[in-house]
Structures are given as C-alpha cells and as structure tokens.
C-alpha cells in the first residue's frame, strides 16, 4: 500500500499564492494573480500571471504553476491535490475558461480549488468538478 503524502497546511498555500502574486508581471491590466498547486506528493509549485503587450500571448498564474510542475516531472494527470489562487479584488476571481480546462486535465478525484482575495483569508473553496462541470476530458477521446 502506497503511503499518502501529508497535506500542506492551507495557510502555507495561501501565503505562497500571495507571494507568487507579488512576482506577477501585469503592467497593462494592473491585475496581478498568483497561484500555487500542491501535488499528490505534497510538493508546491507557484505561478504568477505574465502579461505581454500583445495581450493574447500572456500567461495566467494557474497555467504557469501547472506547466512548472509538469516541466519538473512532478505532475501527471490526476496529480493536483489543491490549488490556491490569489487576486486582490472586490470579489474572488476565479480562473479563466482555459485555466479551468487545464486544471481539469491534471485534477484528481478530490482536487480542491481555493480562491483568496485578501491575504490570509479563504473567500471560496470548491471542487474542480464544480469549477468546470461536464468538462471535456481524456475519456471523451476514447475510441471504440
């Protein structure tokens, strides 16, 4: 039986997401976002949004964190345990549609997504299925 890695304290994840937000490159919109994911081994990978003068080539914080984890060999489909997304706003800022689809690709059955719009505070928490119900995923590509 494989031993389950210990979960990281949620406070630690929230703090890491806000630190990632501080590193965002958002000179055009001024809207900084940070994200941190915890994989199934308890490792943390952070990301921030990176804007570009050509708006369409910018990267979101959520996808930056996921790509970092994948490129380090630390994330496979089903491997996200939790993801925390930090953005200073009047209301919690959820991931864009593209990020929701990428989260779905790497989410596990019990993956939780936490939104924080104030340092140290949880604004919303939900499952990845609530984030993207009826998601298109690898099962839809199975050929019979």
PDB file of C-alpha atoms in Angstrom:
ATOM      1  CA  UNK A   1       0.000   0.000   0.000  1.00  0.00           C
ATOM      2  CA  UNK A   2       1.408   3.393  -1.024  1.00  0.00           C
ATOM      3  CA  UNK A   3       1.683   5.899   1.794  1.00  0.00           C
ATOM      4  CA  UNK A   4      -0.233   9.122   1.140  1.00  0.00           C
ATOM      5  CA  UNK A   5       1.946  12.243   1.410  1.00  0.00           C
ATOM      6  CA  UNK A   6       0.929  14.620   4.178  1.00  0.00           C
ATOM      7  CA  UNK A   7      -1.158  17.610   3.102  1.00  0.00           C
ATOM      8  CA  UNK A   8       0.421  21.029   3.346  1.00  0.00           C
ATOM      9  CA  UNK A   9      -1.280  23.450   5.751  1.00  0.00           C
ATOM     10  CA  UNK A  10      -3.803  25.643   3.892  1.00  0.00           C
ATOM     11  CA  UNK A  11      -2.309  28.784   5.467  1.00  0.00           C
ATOM     12  CA  UNK A  12       1.030  27.894   3.885  1.00  0.00           C
ATOM     13  CA  UNK A  13      -0.619  27.518   0.480  1.00  0.00           C
ATOM     14  CA  UNK A  14      -2.429  30.848   0.784  1.00  0.00           C
ATOM     15  CA  UNK A  15       0.787  32.626   1.792  1.00  0.00           C
ATOM     16  CA  UNK A  16       2.649  31.055  -1.156  1.00  0.00           C
ATOM     17  CA  UNK A  17      -0.080  32.154  -3.582  1.00  0.00           C
ATOM     18  CA  UNK A  18       0.157  35.761  -2.357  1.00  0.00           C
ATOM     19  CA  UNK A  19       3.960  35.684  -2.658  1.00  0.00           C
ATOM     20  CA  UNK A  20       3.575  34.437  -6.240  1.00  0.00           C
ATOM     21  CA  UNK A  21       1.123  37.279  -6.899  1.00  0.00           C
ATOM     22  CA  UNK A  22       3.795  39.768  -5.826  1.00  0.00           C
ATOM     23  CA  UNK A  23       6.014  38.497  -8.675  1.00  0.00           C
ATOM     24  CA  UNK A  24       3.356  38.970 -11.383  1.00  0.00           C
ATOM     25  CA  UNK A  25       4.211  40.991 -14.482  1.00  0.00           C
ATOM     26  CA  UNK A  26       0.984  42.896 -15.137  1.00  0.00           C
ATOM     27  CA  UNK A  27       1.958  46.345 -16.482  1.00  0.00           C
ATOM     28  CA  UNK A  28      -1.026  46.554 -18.858  1.00  0.00           C
ATOM     29  CA  UNK A  29      -4.018  45.471 -16.790  1.00  0.00           C
ATOM     30  CA  UNK A  30      -2.526  46.031 -13.341  1.00  0.00           C
ATOM     31  CA  UNK A  31      -4.393  42.852 -12.280  1.00  0.00           C
ATOM     32  CA  UNK A  32      -1.870  40.622 -10.522  1.00  0.00           C
ATOM     33  CA  UNK A  33      -2.661  36.966  -9.855  1.00  0.00           C
ATOM     34  CA  UNK A  34      -0.697  34.305  -8.013  1.00  0.00           C
ATOM     35  CA  UNK A  35      -1.370  30.594  -7.824  1.00  0.00           C
ATOM     36  CA  UNK A  36       0.140  27.646  -6.037  1.00  0.00           C
ATOM     37  CA  UNK A  37      -0.636  23.997  -6.560  1.00  0.00           C
ATOM     38  CA  UNK A  38       0.033  21.133  -4.208  1.00  0.00           C
ATOM     39  CA  UNK A  39       0.688  17.863  -5.984  1.00  0.00           C
ATOM     40  CA  UNK A  40      -0.125  14.393  -4.673  1.00  0.00           C
ATOM     41  CA  UNK A  41       3.347  14.190  -3.083  1.00  0.00           C
ATOM     42  CA  UNK A  42       2.851  17.399  -1.086  1.00  0.00           C
ATOM     43  CA  UNK A  43       5.210  19.446  -3.289  1.00  0.00           C
ATOM     44  CA  UNK A  44       4.301  23.071  -4.045  1.00  0.00           C
ATOM     45  CA  UNK A  45       4.615  24.850  -7.393  1.00  0.00           C
ATOM     46  CA  UNK A  46       3.781  28.531  -7.737  1.00  0.00           C
ATOM     47  CA  UNK A  47       2.977  30.693 -10.710  1.00  0.00           C
ATOM     48  CA  UNK A  48       2.020  34.265 -11.498  1.00  0.00           C
ATOM     49  CA  UNK A  49       0.418  35.933 -14.465  1.00  0.00           C
ATOM     50  CA  UNK A  50       2.819  37.302 -17.078  1.00  0.00           C
ATOM     51  CA  UNK A  51       1.345  39.874 -19.452  1.00  0.00           C
ATOM     52  CA  UNK A  52       2.686  40.935 -22.812  1.00  0.00           C
ATOM     53  CA  UNK A  53       1.998  43.993 -24.975  1.00  0.00           C
ATOM     54  CA  UNK A  54       0.311  41.543 -27.357  1.00  0.00           C
ATOM     55  CA  UNK A  55      -2.412  40.622 -24.864  1.00  0.00           C
ATOM     56  CA  UNK A  56      -3.149  37.223 -26.414  1.00  0.00           C
ATOM     57  CA  UNK A  57       0.298  35.824 -25.571  1.00  0.00           C
ATOM     58  CA  UNK A  58       0.081  36.444 -21.826  1.00  0.00           C
ATOM     59  CA  UNK A  59       0.079  33.566 -19.354  1.00  0.00           C
ATOM     60  CA  UNK A  60      -2.239  33.068 -16.409  1.00  0.00           C
ATOM     61  CA  UNK A  61      -0.922  32.212 -12.942  1.00  0.00           C
ATOM     62  CA  UNK A  62      -2.762  28.881 -12.806  1.00  0.00           C
ATOM     63  CA  UNK A  63      -1.308  27.581 -16.062  1.00  0.00           C
ATOM     64  CA  UNK A  64       2.150  28.883 -15.132  1.00  0.00           C
ATOM     65  CA  UNK A  65       2.096  26.820 -11.911  1.00  0.00           C
ATOM     66  CA  UNK A  66       0.840  23.714 -13.730  1.00  0.00           C
ATOM     67  CA  UNK A  67       3.402  23.988 -16.529  1.00  0.00           C
ATOM     68  CA  UNK A  68       6.209  24.454 -13.968  1.00  0.00           C
ATOM     69  CA  UNK A  69       5.165  21.288 -12.138  1.00  0.00           C
ATOM     70  CA  UNK A  70       4.821  19.273 -15.355  1.00  0.00           C
ATOM     71  CA  UNK A  71       8.169  20.502 -16.696  1.00  0.00           C
ATOM     72  CA  UNK A  72       9.855  19.463 -13.432  1.00  0.00           C
ATOM     73  CA  UNK A  73       8.411  15.946 -13.771  1.00  0.00           C
ATOM     74  CA  UNK A  74       6.305  16.452 -10.641  1.00  0.00           C
ATOM     75  CA  UNK A  75       2.794  16.472 -12.107  1.00  0.00           C
ATOM     76  CA  UNK A  76       0.875  13.918 -14.118  1.00  0.00           C
ATOM     77  CA  UNK A  77      -2.859  13.863 -14.920  1.00  0.00           C
ATOM     78  CA  UNK A  78      -4.758  13.351 -11.674  1.00  0.00           C
ATOM     79  CA  UNK A  79      -1.898  14.778  -9.598  1.00  0.00           C
ATOM     80  CA  UNK A  80      -3.224  18.129  -8.355  1.00  0.00           C
ATOM     81  CA  UNK A  81      -4.327  17.813  -4.743  1.00  0.00           C
ATOM     82  CA  UNK A  82      -5.170  21.505  -4.209  1.00  0.00           C
ATOM     83  CA  UNK A  83      -4.742  24.818  -5.971  1.00  0.00           C
ATOM     84  CA  UNK A  84      -4.941  28.246  -4.341  1.00  0.00           C
ATOM     85  CA  UNK A  85      -5.488  31.348  -6.485  1.00  0.00           C
ATOM     86  CA  UNK A  86      -4.790  34.818  -5.058  1.00  0.00           C
ATOM     87  CA  UNK A  87      -6.009  38.081  -6.588  1.00  0.00           C
ATOM     88  CA  UNK A  88      -6.738  41.391  -4.869  1.00  0.00           C
ATOM     89  CA  UNK A  89     -10.271  42.238  -5.954  1.00  0.00           C
ATOM     90  CA  UNK A  90     -13.657  43.180  -4.527  1.00  0.00           C
ATOM     91  CA  UNK A  91     -14.826  39.614  -5.106  1.00  0.00           C
ATOM     92  CA  UNK A  92     -12.972  36.313  -5.537  1.00  0.00           C
ATOM     93  CA  UNK A  93     -11.501  35.981  -9.030  1.00  0.00           C
ATOM     94  CA  UNK A  94     -11.940  32.510 -10.460  1.00  0.00           C
ATOM     95  CA  UNK A  95      -9.779  31.006 -13.184  1.00  0.00           C
ATOM     96  CA  UNK A  96     -10.495  31.786 -16.838  1.00  0.00           C
ATOM     97  CA  UNK A  97     -12.004  29.102 -19.069  1.00  0.00           C
ATOM     98  CA  UNK A  98      -8.653  27.998 -20.485  1.00  0.00           C
ATOM     99  CA  UNK A  99      -7.209  27.582 -16.991  1.00  0.00           C
ATOM    100  CA  UNK A 100     -10.280  25.618 -15.883  1.00  0.00           C
ATOM    101  CA  UNK A 101      -9.712  23.196 -18.756  1.00  0.00           C
ATOM    102  CA  UNK A 102      -6.007  22.773 -17.907  1.00  0.00           C
ATOM    103  CA  UNK A 103      -6.838  22.281 -14.207  1.00  0.00           C
ATOM    104  CA  UNK A 104      -9.319  19.579 -15.280  1.00  0.00           C
ATOM    105  CA  UNK A 105      -6.557  17.788 -17.215  1.00  0.00           C
ATOM    106  CA  UNK A 106      -4.390  17.468 -14.091  1.00  0.00           C
ATOM    107  CA  UNK A 107      -7.031  17.330 -11.327  1.00  0.00           C
ATOM    108  CA  UNK A 108      -7.618  14.233  -9.223  1.00  0.00           C
ATOM    109  CA  UNK A 109     -10.967  12.980  -7.988  1.00  0.00           C
ATOM    110  CA  UNK A 110     -10.717  15.056  -4.801  1.00  0.00           C
ATOM    111  CA  UNK A 111      -8.930  18.162  -6.115  1.00  0.00           C
ATOM    112  CA  UNK A 112      -9.935  21.341  -4.277  1.00  0.00           C
ATOM    113  CA  UNK A 113      -9.617  24.884  -5.638  1.00  0.00           C
ATOM    114  CA  UNK A 114      -9.395  27.771  -3.171  1.00  0.00           C
ATOM    115  CA  UNK A 115      -9.851  31.444  -4.061  1.00  0.00           C
ATOM    116  CA  UNK A 116      -8.481  34.215  -1.859  1.00  0.00           C
ATOM    117  CA  UNK A 117      -8.956  37.928  -2.451  1.00  0.00           C
ATOM    118  CA  UNK A 118      -7.388  39.046   0.834  1.00  0.00           C
ATOM    119  CA  UNK A 119      -4.084  37.794   2.322  1.00  0.00           C
ATOM    120  CA  UNK A 120      -4.626  35.035   4.881  1.00  0.00           C
ATOM    121  CA  UNK A 121      -8.319  34.540   4.067  1.00  0.00           C
ATOM    122  CA  UNK A 122     -10.269  31.899   2.159  1.00  0.00           C
ATOM    123  CA  UNK A 123     -13.010  33.514   0.062  1.00  0.00           C
ATOM    124  CA  UNK A 124     -14.333  30.424  -1.744  1.00  0.00           C
ATOM    125  CA  UNK A 125     -13.434  26.753  -1.894  1.00  0.00           C
ATOM    126  CA  UNK A 126     -14.852  24.179  -4.282  1.00  0.00           C
ATOM    127  CA  UNK A 127     -14.058  21.011  -6.198  1.00  0.00           C
ATOM    128  CA  UNK A 128     -12.622  21.056  -9.701  1.00  0.00           C
ATOM    129  CA  UNK A 129     -15.905  19.486 -10.903  1.00  0.00           C
ATOM    130  CA  UNK A 130     -17.811  22.484  -9.554  1.00  0.00           C
ATOM    131  CA  UNK A 131     -15.306  24.709 -11.353  1.00  0.00           C
ATOM    132  CA  UNK A 132     -15.914  23.028 -14.724  1.00  0.00           C
ATOM    133  CA  UNK A 133     -18.995  20.794 -14.725  1.00  0.00           C
ATOM    134  CA  UNK A 134     -19.449  18.457 -17.692  1.00  0.00           C
ATOM    135  CA  UNK A 135     -15.814  19.002 -18.670  1.00  0.00           C
ATOM    136  CA  UNK A 136     -14.366  17.680 -21.903  1.00  0.00           C
ATOM    137  CA  UNK A 137     -11.508  15.374 -20.923  1.00  0.00           C
ATOM    138  CA  UNK A 138      -9.412  12.394 -21.991  1.00  0.00           C
ATOM    139  CA  UNK A 139     -12.355   9.982 -21.572  1.00  0.00           C
ATOM    140  CA  UNK A 140     -14.137  11.845 -24.368  1.00  0.00           C
ATOM    141  CA  UNK A 141     -11.304  10.935 -26.723  1.00  0.00           C
ATOM    142  CA  UNK A 142     -11.551   7.175 -26.150  1.00  0.00           C
ATOM    143  CA  UNK A 143     -12.163   5.438 -29.439  1.00  0.00           C
ATOM    144  CA  UNK A 144     -14.403   2.396 -29.566  1.00  0.00           C
TER     145      UNK A 144
END
